[in-house]
Structure formats: structure tokens, C-alpha cells
PDB file of C-alpha atoms in Angstrom:
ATOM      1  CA  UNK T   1       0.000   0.000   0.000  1.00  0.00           C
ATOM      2  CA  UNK T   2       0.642   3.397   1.046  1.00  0.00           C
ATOM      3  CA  UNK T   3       4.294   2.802   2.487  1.00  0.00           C
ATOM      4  CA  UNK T   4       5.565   1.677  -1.398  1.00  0.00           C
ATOM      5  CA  UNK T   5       4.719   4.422  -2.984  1.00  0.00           C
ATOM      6  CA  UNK T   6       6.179   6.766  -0.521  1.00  0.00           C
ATOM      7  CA  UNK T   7       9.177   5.211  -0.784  1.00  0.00           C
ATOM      8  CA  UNK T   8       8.943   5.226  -4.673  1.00  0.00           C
ATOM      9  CA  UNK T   9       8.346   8.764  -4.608  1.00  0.00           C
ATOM     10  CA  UNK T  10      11.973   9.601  -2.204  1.00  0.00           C
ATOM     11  CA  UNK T  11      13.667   7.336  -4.317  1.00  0.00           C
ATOM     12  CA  UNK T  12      12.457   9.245  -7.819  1.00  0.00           C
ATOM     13  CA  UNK T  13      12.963  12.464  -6.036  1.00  0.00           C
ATOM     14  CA  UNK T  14      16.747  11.182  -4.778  1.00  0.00           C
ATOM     15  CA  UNK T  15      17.446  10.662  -8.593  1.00  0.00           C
ATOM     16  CA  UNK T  16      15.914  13.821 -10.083  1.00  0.00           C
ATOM     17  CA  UNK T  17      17.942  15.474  -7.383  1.00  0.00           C
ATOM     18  CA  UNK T  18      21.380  13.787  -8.663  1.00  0.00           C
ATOM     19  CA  UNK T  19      20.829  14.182 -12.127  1.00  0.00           C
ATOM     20  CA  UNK T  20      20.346  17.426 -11.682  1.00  0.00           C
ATOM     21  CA  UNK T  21      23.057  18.448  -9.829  1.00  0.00           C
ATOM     22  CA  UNK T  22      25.317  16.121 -12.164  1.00  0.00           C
ATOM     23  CA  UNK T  23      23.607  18.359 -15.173  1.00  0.00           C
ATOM     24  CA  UNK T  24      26.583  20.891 -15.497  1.00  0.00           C
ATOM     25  CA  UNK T  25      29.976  18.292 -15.367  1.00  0.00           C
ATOM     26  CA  UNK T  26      31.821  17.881 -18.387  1.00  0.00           C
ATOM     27  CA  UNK T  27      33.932  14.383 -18.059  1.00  0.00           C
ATOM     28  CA  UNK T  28      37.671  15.144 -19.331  1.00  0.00           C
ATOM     29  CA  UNK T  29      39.280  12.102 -18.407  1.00  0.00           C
ATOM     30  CA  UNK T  30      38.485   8.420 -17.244  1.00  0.00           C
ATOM     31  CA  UNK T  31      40.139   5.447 -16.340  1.00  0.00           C
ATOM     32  CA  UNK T  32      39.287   3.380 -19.129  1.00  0.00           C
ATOM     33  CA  UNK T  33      40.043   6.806 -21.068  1.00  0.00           C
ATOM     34  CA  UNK T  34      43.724   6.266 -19.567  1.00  0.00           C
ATOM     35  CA  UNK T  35      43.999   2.700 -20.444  1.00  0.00           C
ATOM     36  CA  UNK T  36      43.362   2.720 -23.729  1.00  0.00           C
ATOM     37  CA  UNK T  37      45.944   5.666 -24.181  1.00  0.00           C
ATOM     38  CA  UNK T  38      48.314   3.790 -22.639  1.00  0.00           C
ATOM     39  CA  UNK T  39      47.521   0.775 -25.240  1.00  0.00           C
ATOM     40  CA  UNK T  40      47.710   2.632 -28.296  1.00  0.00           C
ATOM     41  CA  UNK T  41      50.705   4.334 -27.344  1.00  0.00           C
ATOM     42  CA  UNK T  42      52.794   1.047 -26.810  1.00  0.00           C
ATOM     43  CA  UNK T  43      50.481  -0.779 -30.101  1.00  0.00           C
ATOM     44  CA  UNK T  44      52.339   2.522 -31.892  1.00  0.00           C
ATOM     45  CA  UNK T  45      55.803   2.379 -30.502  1.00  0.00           C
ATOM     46  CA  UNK T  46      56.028  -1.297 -31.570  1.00  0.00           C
ATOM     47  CA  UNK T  47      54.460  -1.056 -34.911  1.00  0.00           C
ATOM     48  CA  UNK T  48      57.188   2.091 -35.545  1.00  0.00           C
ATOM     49  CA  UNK T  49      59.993   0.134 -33.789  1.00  0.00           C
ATOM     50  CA  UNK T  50      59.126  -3.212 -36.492  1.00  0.00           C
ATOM     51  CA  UNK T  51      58.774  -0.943 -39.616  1.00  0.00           C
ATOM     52  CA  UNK T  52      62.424   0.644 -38.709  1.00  0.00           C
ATOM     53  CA  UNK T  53      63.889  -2.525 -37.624  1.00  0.00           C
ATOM     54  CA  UNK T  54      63.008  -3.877 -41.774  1.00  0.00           C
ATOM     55  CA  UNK T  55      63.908  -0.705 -43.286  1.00  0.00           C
ATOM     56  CA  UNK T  56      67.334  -1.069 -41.311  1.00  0.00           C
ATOM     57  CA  UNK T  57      67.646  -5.117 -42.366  1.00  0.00           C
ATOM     58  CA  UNK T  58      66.533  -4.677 -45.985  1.00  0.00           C
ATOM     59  CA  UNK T  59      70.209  -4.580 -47.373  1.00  0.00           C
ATOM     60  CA  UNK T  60      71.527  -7.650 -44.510  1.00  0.00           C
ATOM     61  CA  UNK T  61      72.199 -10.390 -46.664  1.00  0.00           C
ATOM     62  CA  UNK T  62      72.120 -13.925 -44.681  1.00  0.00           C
ATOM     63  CA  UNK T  63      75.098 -15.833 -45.311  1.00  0.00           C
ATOM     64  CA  UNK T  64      75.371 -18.990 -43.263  1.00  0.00           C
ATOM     65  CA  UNK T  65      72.888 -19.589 -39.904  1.00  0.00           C
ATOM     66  CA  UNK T  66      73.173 -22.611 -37.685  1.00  0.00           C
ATOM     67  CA  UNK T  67      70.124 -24.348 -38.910  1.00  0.00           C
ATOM     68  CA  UNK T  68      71.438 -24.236 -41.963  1.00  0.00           C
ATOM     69  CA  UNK T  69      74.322 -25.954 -41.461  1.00  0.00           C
ATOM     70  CA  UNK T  70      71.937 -28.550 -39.469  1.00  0.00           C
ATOM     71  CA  UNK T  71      69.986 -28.967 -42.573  1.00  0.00           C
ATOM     72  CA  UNK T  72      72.827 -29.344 -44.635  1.00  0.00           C
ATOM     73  CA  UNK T  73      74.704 -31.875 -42.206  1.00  0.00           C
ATOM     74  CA  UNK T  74      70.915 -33.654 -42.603  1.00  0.00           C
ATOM     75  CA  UNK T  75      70.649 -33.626 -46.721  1.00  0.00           C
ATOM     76  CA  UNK T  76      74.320 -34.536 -47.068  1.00  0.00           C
ATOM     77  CA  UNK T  77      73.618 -37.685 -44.383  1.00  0.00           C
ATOM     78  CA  UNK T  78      70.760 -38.035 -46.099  1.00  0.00           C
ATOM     79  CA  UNK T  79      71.901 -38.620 -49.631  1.00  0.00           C
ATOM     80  CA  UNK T  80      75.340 -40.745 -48.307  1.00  0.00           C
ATOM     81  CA  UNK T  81      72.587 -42.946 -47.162  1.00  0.00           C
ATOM     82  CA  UNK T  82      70.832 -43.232 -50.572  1.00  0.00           C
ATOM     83  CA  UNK T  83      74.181 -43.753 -52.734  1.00  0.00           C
ATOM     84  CA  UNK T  84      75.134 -46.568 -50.181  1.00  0.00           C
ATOM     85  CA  UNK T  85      71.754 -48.559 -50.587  1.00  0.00           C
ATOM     86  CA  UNK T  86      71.913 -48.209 -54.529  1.00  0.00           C
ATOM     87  CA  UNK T  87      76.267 -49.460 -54.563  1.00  0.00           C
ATOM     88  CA  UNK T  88      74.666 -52.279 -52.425  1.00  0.00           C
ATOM     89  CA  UNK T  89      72.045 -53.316 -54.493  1.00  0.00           C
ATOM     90  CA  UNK T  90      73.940 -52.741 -57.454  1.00  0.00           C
ATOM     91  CA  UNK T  91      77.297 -54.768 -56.069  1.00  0.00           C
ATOM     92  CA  UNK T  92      74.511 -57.760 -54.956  1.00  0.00           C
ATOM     93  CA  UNK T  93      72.713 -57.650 -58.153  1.00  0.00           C
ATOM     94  CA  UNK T  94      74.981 -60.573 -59.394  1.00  0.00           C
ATOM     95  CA  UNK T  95      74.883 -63.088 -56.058  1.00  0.00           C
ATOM     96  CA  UNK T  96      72.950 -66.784 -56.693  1.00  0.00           C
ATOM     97  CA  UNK T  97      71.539 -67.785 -53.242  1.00  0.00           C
ATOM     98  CA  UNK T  98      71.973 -71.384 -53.208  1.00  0.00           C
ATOM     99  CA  UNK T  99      70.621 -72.651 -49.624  1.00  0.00           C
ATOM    100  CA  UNK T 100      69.736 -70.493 -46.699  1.00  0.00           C
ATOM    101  CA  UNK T 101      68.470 -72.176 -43.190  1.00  0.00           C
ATOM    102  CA  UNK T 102      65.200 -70.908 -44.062  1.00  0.00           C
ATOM    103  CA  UNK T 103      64.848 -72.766 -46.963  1.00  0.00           C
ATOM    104  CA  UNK T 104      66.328 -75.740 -45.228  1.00  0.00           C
ATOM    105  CA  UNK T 105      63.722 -75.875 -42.548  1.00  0.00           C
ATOM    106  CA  UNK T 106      60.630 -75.172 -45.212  1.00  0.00           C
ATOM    107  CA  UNK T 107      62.129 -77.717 -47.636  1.00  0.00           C
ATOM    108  CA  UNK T 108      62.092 -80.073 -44.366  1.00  0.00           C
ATOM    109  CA  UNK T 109      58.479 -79.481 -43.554  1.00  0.00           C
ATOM    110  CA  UNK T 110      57.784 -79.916 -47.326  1.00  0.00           C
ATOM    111  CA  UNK T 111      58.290 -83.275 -47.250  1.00  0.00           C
ATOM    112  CA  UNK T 112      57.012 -83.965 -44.036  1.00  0.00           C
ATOM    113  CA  UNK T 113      53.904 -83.301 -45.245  1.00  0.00           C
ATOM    114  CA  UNK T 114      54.559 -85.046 -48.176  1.00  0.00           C
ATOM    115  CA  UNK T 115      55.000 -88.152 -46.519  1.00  0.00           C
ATOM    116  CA  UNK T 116      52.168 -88.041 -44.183  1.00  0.00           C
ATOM    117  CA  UNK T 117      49.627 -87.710 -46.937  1.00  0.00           C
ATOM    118  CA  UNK T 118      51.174 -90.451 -48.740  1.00  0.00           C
ATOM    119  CA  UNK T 119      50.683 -92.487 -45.733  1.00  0.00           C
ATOM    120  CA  UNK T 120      47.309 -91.653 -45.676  1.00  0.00           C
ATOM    121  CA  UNK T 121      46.391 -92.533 -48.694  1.00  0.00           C
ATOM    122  CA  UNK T 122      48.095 -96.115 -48.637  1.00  0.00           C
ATOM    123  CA  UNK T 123      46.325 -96.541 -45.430  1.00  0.00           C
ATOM    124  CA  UNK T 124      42.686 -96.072 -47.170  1.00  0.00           C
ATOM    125  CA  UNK T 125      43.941 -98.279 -50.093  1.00  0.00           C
ATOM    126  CA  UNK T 126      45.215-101.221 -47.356  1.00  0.00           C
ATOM    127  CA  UNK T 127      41.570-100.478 -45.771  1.00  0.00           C
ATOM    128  CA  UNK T 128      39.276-101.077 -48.693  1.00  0.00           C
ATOM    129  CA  UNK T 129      39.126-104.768 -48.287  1.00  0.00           C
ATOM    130  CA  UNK T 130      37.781-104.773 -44.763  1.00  0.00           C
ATOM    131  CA  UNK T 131      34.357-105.456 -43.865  1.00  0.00           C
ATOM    132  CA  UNK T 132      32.910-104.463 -40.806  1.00  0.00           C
ATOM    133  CA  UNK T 133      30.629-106.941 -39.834  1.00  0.00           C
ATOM    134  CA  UNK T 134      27.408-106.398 -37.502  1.00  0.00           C
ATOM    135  CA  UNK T 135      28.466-106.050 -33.649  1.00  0.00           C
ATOM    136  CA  UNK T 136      26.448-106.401 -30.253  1.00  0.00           C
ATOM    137  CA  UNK T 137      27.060-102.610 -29.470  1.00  0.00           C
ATOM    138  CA  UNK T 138      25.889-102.023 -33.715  1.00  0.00           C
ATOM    139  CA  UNK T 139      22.713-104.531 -33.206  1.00  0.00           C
ATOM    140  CA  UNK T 140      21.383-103.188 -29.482  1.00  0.00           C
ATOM    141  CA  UNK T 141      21.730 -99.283 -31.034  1.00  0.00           C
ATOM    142  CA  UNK T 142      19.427-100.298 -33.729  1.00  0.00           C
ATOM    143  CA  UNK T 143      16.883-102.096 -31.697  1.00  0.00           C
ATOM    144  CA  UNK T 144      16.500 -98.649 -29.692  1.00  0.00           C
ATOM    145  CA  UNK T 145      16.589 -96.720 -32.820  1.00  0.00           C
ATOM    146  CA  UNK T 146      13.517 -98.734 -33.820  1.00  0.00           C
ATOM    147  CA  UNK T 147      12.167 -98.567 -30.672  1.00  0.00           C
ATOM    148  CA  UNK T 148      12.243 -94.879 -30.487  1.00  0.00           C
ATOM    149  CA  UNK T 149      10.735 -94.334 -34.259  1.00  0.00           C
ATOM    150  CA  UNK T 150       7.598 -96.792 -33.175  1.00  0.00           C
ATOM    151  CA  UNK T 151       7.311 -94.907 -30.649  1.00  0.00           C
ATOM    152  CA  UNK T 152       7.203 -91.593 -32.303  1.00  0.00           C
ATOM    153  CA  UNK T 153       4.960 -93.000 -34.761  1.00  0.00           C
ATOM    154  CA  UNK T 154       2.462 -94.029 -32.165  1.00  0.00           C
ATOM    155  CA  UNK T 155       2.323 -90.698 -30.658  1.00  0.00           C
ATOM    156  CA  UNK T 156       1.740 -89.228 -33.965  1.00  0.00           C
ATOM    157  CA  UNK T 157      -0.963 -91.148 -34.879  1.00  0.00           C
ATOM    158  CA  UNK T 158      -2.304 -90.749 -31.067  1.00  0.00           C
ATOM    159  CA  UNK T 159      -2.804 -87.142 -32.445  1.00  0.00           C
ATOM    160  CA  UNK T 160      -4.490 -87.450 -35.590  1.00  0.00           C
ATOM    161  CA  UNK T 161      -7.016 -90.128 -33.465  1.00  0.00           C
ATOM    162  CA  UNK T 162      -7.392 -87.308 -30.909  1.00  0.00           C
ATOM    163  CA  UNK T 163      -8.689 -84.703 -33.243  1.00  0.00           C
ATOM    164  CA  UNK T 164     -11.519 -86.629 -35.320  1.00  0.00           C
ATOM    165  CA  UNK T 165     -12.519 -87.223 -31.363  1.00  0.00           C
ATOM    166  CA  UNK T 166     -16.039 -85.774 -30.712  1.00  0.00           C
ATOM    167  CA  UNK T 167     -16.746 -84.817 -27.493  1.00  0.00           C
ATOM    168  CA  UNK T 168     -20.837 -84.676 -27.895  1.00  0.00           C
ATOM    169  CA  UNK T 169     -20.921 -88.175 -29.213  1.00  0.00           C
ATOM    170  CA  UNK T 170     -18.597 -89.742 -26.324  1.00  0.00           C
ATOM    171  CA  UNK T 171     -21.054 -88.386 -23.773  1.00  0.00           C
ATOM    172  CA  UNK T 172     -24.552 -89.320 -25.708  1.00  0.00           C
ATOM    173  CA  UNK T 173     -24.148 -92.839 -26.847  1.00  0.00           C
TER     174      UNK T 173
END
């Protein structure tokens, strides 16, 4: 109620009051003012301090600088390197290898190999003449196999029974 809008109306009045007391000062100078002098000045000063530094090294000529001589030590190593792989391959172009160990061992395994399929195969051919006649284990494992296919079959045909079954004429005749 009433106490807000009194206080609204000091609080307008307060601020009418300061504005117009602040109505007549001219600002010269701030803070921020200041700091942004301060930044151009030095942004200057550098810029003018670059553009005489390459007016003063325009007519330096660069003779030799330590990472040149790096780079140089580097491409010389480099090409050394090069020359010595191609006199190698070129000096080795000519050698026959005969045997190596390598060879020796795959060669080895070669014919192992080899061998045991050749015994496999003279083992089927030795084999083909057998006959394997009927055992006890062979003749019990069929009766069950029987067994269990009659029995599926009855089950099945349980089924097909079941559903021509009619209920109404179980119970009425």
C-alpha cells in the first residue's frame, strides 16, 4: 500500500535530485580513457619500432645460420645414405643364393607333409578290403533306434485319433 509508494516517490525524487546536480559536469578524463591511451601508445611504438627494424635489415644479406648448417649436415647424411643402398644393391645384383636355413627348414616341412599324406592314402587303399561286420554294441543301437521311431509313430498317430474325437458323441451314446 501506502508505504511503497512513498518510498517510490523519495527514491524518484533522490534521482531527479542527482541528475540534476550532475547536469553541469563535463567528463575530461576516465580510467578506461587512460587505459586505452596507454595501449595505443605502446600498439604505436612497436608497430614504428618493427617498420624501422626492416627498413634497417633490408640490405643484410644472410650468409650462413646454424640451422642451416643442421639442414645441410641432414641432406648430405641423407643422400650418403641413398648412394650406399643403390652401390649395395647394385654390387649384390649378381649373387645366386643357393641354400639359406630358411629354406632348409621349409624344404624339411615340405616333405614332411609329403609323406604323411602319402601315408594316408596307402592306409585307405590297405583299408578297402575290410568289412565291418554287424556287432552287439551295432545290433542293441538299432533295436533302440527302432524302438524310439515306433514310438514316435504311435504318438503321432495318437494325435491325428485325438482330433476326429467328438466330445458330444462320447457323452450321448
Amino acid at each position: 500500500g501506502l508505504g511503497q509508494t512513498k518510498k517510490k516517490k523519495e527514491t524518484n525524487a533522490k534521482v531527479a535530485q542527482t541528475k540534476k546536480n550532475l547536469k553541469d559536469v563535463t567528463i575530461t578524463e576516465t580510467v578506461e580513457g587512460n587505459v586505452r591511451n596507454q595501449q595505443f601508445s605502446r600498439e604505436q611504438t612497436a608497430k614504428s619500432v618493427q617498420k624501422n627494424t626492416l627498413k634497417a635489415n633490408a640490405d643484410v644479406t644472410v650468409s650462413e645460420t646454424v640451422e642451416g648448417q643442421v639442414r645441410n649436415q641432414q641432406f648430405n647424411r641423407e643422400q650418403t645414405a641413398k648412394a650406399t643402398a643403390k652401390k649395395t644393391l647394385k654390387d649384390n645384383a649378381d649373387v645366386v643364393i643357393t641354400e639359406t636355413v630358411e629354406g632348409q627348414v621349409r624344404n624339411e616341412q615340405f616333405n614332411r607333409d609329403q609323406d604323411f599324406k602319402k601315408m594316408q592314402k596307402e592306409t585307405i587303399t590297405n583299408l578297402r578290403d575290410i568289412n565291418i561286420t554287424d556287432t552287439v554294441e551295432g545290433d542293441v543301437r538299432k533295436e533302440q533306434h527302432t524302438r524310439e521311431k515306433d514310438w514316435k509313430a504311435a504318438g503321432a498317430n495318437q494325435k491325428k485319433e485325438n482330433t476326429s474325437f467328438d466330445m458330444a458323441k462320447a457323452l450321448f451314446s
